[in-house]
Coordinates of C-alpha atoms and ligand atoms in Angstrom, one line a residue:
M1 CA -16.9 6.6 -22.4
N2 CA -16.0 2.9 -22.8
F3 CA -16.0 1.1 -19.1
Q4 CA -15.2 -2.7 -18.7
Y5 CA -15.5 -3.4 -15.1
A6 CA -17.6 -2.5 -12.1
I7 CA -17.3 -2.9 -8.5
T8 CA -20.7 -2.8 -6.4
R9 CA -21.4 -3.9 -2.7
L10 CA -24.2 -5.4 -1.5
P11 CA -26.0 -3.3 1.2
A12 CA -25.9 -4.3 4.7
H13 CA -29.1 -5.3 7.0
T14 CA -27.7 -2.5 9.0
F15 CA -28.3 0.1 5.7
S16 CA -30.7 2.4 7.4
Q17 CA -28.2 3.4 10.2
G18 CA -25.9 4.8 7.9
I19 CA -25.7 8.7 7.7
S20 CA -28.8 10.6 6.2
T21 CA -30.0 14.1 5.9
A22 CA -32.8 13.2 2.9
N23 CA -35.8 13.1 5.4
L24 CA -37.2 10.8 2.9
G25 CA -38.2 8.0 5.6
K26 CA -36.0 4.6 6.5
P27 CA -35.2 2.4 3.5
D28 CA -36.7 -0.4 3.0
I29 CA -33.7 -2.9 3.1
D30 CA -35.5 -5.8 1.1
L31 CA -36.5 -3.2 -1.5
A32 CA -32.7 -1.9 -1.5
I33 CA -31.6 -5.7 -2.4
V34 CA -33.9 -5.8 -5.0
Q35 CA -33.1 -2.4 -6.6
H36 CA -29.5 -3.2 -6.4
Q37 CA -30.1 -6.5 -8.6
F38 CA -31.4 -4.3 -11.0
Y39 CA -28.8 -1.7 -10.8
V40 CA -26.2 -4.5 -11.5
A41 CA -28.7 -5.8 -14.4
A42 CA -28.3 -2.5 -15.9
L43 CA -24.2 -2.3 -15.9
Q44 CA -24.4 -5.9 -17.1
K45 CA -26.5 -4.6 -20.2
A46 CA -24.1 -1.7 -21.0
G47 CA -21.5 -4.2 -20.9
L48 CA -19.7 -4.1 -18.0
D49 CA -18.4 -7.4 -16.1
C50 CA -19.5 -6.7 -12.6
Y51 CA -17.7 -7.7 -8.9
I52 CA -20.1 -8.0 -6.8
L53 CA -18.7 -8.0 -3.0
P54 CA -20.6 -9.2 -0.1
A55 CA -22.4 -7.1 2.3
S56 CA -20.2 -5.4 5.0
P57 CA -22.8 -4.9 7.9
D58 CA -19.9 -3.2 10.3
F59 CA -20.6 -0.2 7.9
P60 CA -23.9 0.7 6.9
D61 CA -22.8 2.8 4.4
S62 CA -20.6 0.3 2.5
V63 CA -22.8 -0.1 -0.5
F64 CA -21.5 3.7 -1.6
V65 CA -18.6 2.0 -3.0
E66 CA -17.9 5.2 -5.3
D67 CA -16.9 6.9 -1.9
T68 CA -14.3 4.3 -1.6
A69 CA -11.5 5.2 -4.1
I70 CA -11.1 6.8 -7.7
V71 CA -10.5 4.4 -10.3
T72 CA -9.4 4.9 -14.0
S73 CA -8.2 2.4 -16.4
D74 CA -4.6 2.8 -15.5
F75 CA -5.0 3.6 -11.9
A76 CA -6.7 3.4 -8.4
V77 CA -6.4 6.0 -5.6
I78 CA -7.6 4.9 -2.4
S79 CA -9.7 7.7 -0.9
R80 CA -10.0 8.8 2.6
P81 CA -13.5 9.2 3.4
G82 CA -14.6 12.3 5.0
A83 CA -16.9 10.8 7.4
D84 CA -15.6 8.9 10.8
S85 CA -18.4 6.2 10.3
R86 CA -17.1 5.4 6.7
R87 CA -13.3 5.6 7.0
G88 CA -12.8 1.9 7.4
E89 CA -14.6 1.1 4.1
I90 CA -11.5 1.6 2.3
N91 CA -9.6 -1.3 3.9
E92 CA -11.7 -4.2 2.1
M93 CA -11.8 -2.2 -0.9
T94 CA -7.9 -1.6 -0.9
V95 CA -7.7 -5.3 -1.0
E96 CA -9.9 -5.7 -4.0
L97 CA -8.3 -3.0 -6.1
T98 CA -5.0 -4.4 -5.3
N99 CA -6.2 -7.5 -7.3
F100 CA -7.3 -5.2 -10.5
F101 CA -4.7 -2.7 -10.7
Q102 CA -0.7 -2.4 -10.2
N103 CA -0.7 1.2 -9.5
V104 CA -2.6 2.1 -6.0
D105 CA -2.2 5.5 -4.7
R106 CA -3.6 6.7 -1.5
I107 CA -5.0 9.6 0.2
Q108 CA -3.1 10.6 3.2
A109 CA -4.4 12.3 6.4
P110 CA -4.9 14.6 7.1
G111 CA -6.4 15.0 4.0
T112 CA -9.7 13.8 3.3
L113 CA -11.7 12.8 0.0
D114 CA -14.6 11.1 -1.1
G115 CA -15.0 9.4 -4.3
G116 CA -18.5 11.3 -4.6
D117 CA -16.6 14.2 -5.3
I118 CA -14.6 13.4 -8.2
C119 CA -16.3 14.0 -11.4
L120 CA -13.9 13.0 -14.7
A121 CA -14.7 14.4 -17.8
G122 CA -12.6 12.9 -21.0
N123 CA -9.1 13.5 -19.5
H124 CA -10.1 16.2 -17.0
F125 CA -10.9 15.4 -13.6
F126 CA -13.2 18.1 -11.7
I127 CA -12.5 17.6 -7.8
G128 CA -15.0 18.6 -5.3
I129 CA -14.1 20.4 -2.5
S130 CA -17.1 20.0 0.4
H131 CA -18.1 19.4 3.8
R132 CA -16.0 15.3 3.1
T133 CA -13.2 16.6 0.6
N134 CA -11.1 18.5 2.2
P135 CA -8.5 21.3 0.2
V136 CA -5.3 19.0 1.3
G137 CA -7.2 15.7 0.3
A138 CA -8.2 17.9 -3.4
Q139 CA -4.8 19.1 -3.6
Q140 CA -3.1 15.4 -3.1
L141 CA -5.6 14.0 -5.9
A142 CA -4.5 16.5 -8.0
D143 CA -0.9 16.2 -8.0
I144 CA -1.6 12.0 -8.1
V145 CA -3.8 12.2 -11.9
N146 CA -1.1 15.2 -13.1
R147 CA 1.2 12.4 -12.5
F148 CA -0.5 10.2 -15.0
G149 CA -0.7 13.0 -17.2
F150 CA -4.7 14.1 -16.2
T151 CA -5.9 17.4 -15.8
S152 CA -7.8 18.7 -12.9
A153 CA -9.8 21.7 -11.3
F154 CA -11.2 22.4 -7.8
V155 CA -14.7 23.2 -7.6
D156 CA -16.0 24.7 -4.5
I157 CA -19.6 23.2 -3.3
R158 CA -19.7 23.9 0.3
Q159 CA -21.9 26.3 0.1
L160 CA -24.7 24.2 -2.2
A161 CA -27.7 24.0 0.2
G162 CA -28.5 20.1 0.3
I163 CA -25.4 19.2 -2.4
L164 CA -23.1 16.0 -0.6
H165 CA -21.1 15.4 -3.1
L166 CA -20.0 17.3 -6.5
K167 CA -21.2 14.4 -8.4
S168 CA -24.7 15.0 -6.8
S169 CA -24.8 17.9 -9.5
V170 CA -22.6 17.6 -11.9
N171 CA -21.9 14.6 -13.9
Y172 CA -19.8 13.4 -17.6
L173 CA -22.5 12.5 -20.0
G174 CA -19.4 12.2 -23.1
D175 CA -19.2 13.9 -25.9
E176 CA -18.5 17.3 -23.9
A177 CA -21.6 17.2 -22.4
L178 CA -22.5 17.8 -18.6
L179 CA -25.8 17.0 -16.6
L180 CA -26.0 19.9 -14.7
D181 CA -28.1 21.2 -11.5
P182 CA -29.2 24.5 -12.3
R183 CA -26.8 26.2 -9.8
M184 CA -23.8 25.1 -11.4
K185 CA -24.7 26.4 -14.8
N186 CA -23.0 29.7 -14.3
H187 CA -19.5 28.1 -13.0
P188 CA -16.7 28.9 -14.7
E189 CA -15.3 25.8 -15.0
F190 CA -18.3 24.1 -16.7
Q191 CA -18.5 27.0 -19.6
R192 CA -16.7 25.0 -22.2
F193 CA -19.1 22.3 -22.1
R194 CA -22.4 21.6 -23.6
Q195 CA -24.8 21.9 -20.6
L196 CA -28.0 19.6 -19.7
I197 CA -29.6 21.3 -17.2
V198 CA -31.9 19.1 -14.7
P199 CA -35.6 21.1 -13.7
A200 CA -35.2 23.1 -10.4
D201 CA -37.8 20.9 -8.9
E202 CA -35.8 17.5 -10.0
V203 CA -32.0 18.3 -8.8
Y204 CA -31.6 14.8 -7.3
A205 CA -31.6 13.8 -11.1
A206 CA -28.2 15.4 -11.9
N207 CA -26.9 12.3 -10.5
C208 CA -27.2 10.2 -13.7
L209 CA -24.5 7.3 -14.9
R210 CA -23.4 7.1 -18.2
V211 CA -22.1 4.1 -18.5
N212 CA -20.8 2.9 -22.2
E213 CA -24.0 3.7 -24.8
E214 CA -26.3 4.1 -22.3
V215 CA -27.4 7.2 -20.0
L216 CA -28.8 5.3 -16.2
V217 CA -31.7 7.5 -15.0
P218 CA -33.3 7.4 -11.5
A219 CA -36.7 6.9 -11.9
G220 CA -39.4 9.1 -11.1
F221 CA -37.6 12.4 -12.8
P222 CA -39.5 12.6 -15.9
G223 CA -38.4 16.1 -16.9
A224 CA -34.4 15.1 -16.4
L225 CA -35.6 12.1 -18.6
E226 CA -37.0 14.3 -21.1
I227 CA -33.9 16.4 -21.8
L228 CA -31.9 13.5 -21.9
N229 CA -33.6 11.5 -24.4
K230 CA -34.5 14.8 -26.4
A231 CA -30.6 15.4 -26.4
G232 CA -30.2 12.1 -28.4
F233 CA -29.5 9.8 -25.5
H234 CA -30.0 6.1 -25.0
T235 CA -31.5 6.0 -21.5
V236 CA -32.5 3.2 -18.9
V237 CA -34.6 4.2 -16.1
V238 CA -33.4 2.5 -12.5
D239 CA -35.1 2.9 -9.5
V240 CA -32.9 3.9 -6.6
S241 CA -35.6 5.4 -4.4
E242 CA -34.4 3.5 -1.1
Y243 CA -30.5 4.6 -1.7
Q244 CA -31.9 8.1 -2.2
K245 CA -33.6 8.1 1.4
M246 CA -29.8 7.2 2.3
D247 CA -28.5 10.4 0.3
G248 CA -27.3 8.3 -2.4
G249 CA -27.8 7.9 -5.9
L250 CA -27.0 6.3 -9.0
S251 CA -23.1 7.1 -9.7
C252 CA -22.4 6.1 -5.9
L253 CA -23.4 2.2 -6.4
S254 CA -20.2 1.3 -8.3
L255 CA -16.9 2.2 -9.2
R256 CA -16.3 1.9 -13.3
W257 CA -13.4 1.5 -15.2
Ligands
LIG301 C1 -23.2 8.9 3.1 O1 -23.6 9.8 4.0 O2 -21.6 8.9 3.1 C2 -23.8 8.1 2.5 N1 -25.0 7.9 3.4 C3 -24.6 8.5 1.3 C4 -23.1 8.6 0.3 C5 -23.7 8.9 -1.4 N2 -22.5 8.7 -2.1 C6 -21.9 9.6 -3.1 O3 -22.7 10.6 -3.4 N3 -21.2 9.4 -3.7

């Protein structure tokens, strides 16, 4: 899991008007800004060059840049977010990514796809089919990544209550290990991996983020932290409470390659 670069975007003053099902109250924008600074610092400490895009107040959810694209060291794919209010986020991201990538593909209508549904494990893409990513979008991405020599598999999460994106419940930790929501452990696609299962009362912490030698873990989930520490990962705790209130987590706040 060697990453060199990350793109993030500052949270906008309209952040609290984004989509949320979390029922954790309104986010505090001042605290969200501070947490974003710590998040960027953690990525930098893990060795990434971070590009910090300005806030985009027309799009309250635009701090969750992960949903706008899929990036690898070889190519980028501009997504087509499943939520209408987020569709326009891709316009500015397209401009940014063409500065970095020669190969920029796009998910086309009627396909929809959120980057949060895409989990890359080595050379293999797990592509979540969710209430945001439809089968047409999923197939388009499978075809694109196949051209670049990657394999893929679909994982349907539409029946999983409270799970927005695939990466809300499954994240690749490197070294053939997956961090999983307990409801995912018997899924046939995940059987060939070493599994670390977060406690049932800490499922939010299934969204940890491996960056080079570090694993970023959300603050407030001691059971998940202990599991990762015991497995030998070098963990770094990052507080993203204000982003959790808006259904987002550690992976959602950056694009990494
Ligand atoms: C949304 O509902 O789209 C945002 N409020 C949260 C997006 C979180 N993104 C992610 O999990 N990749």
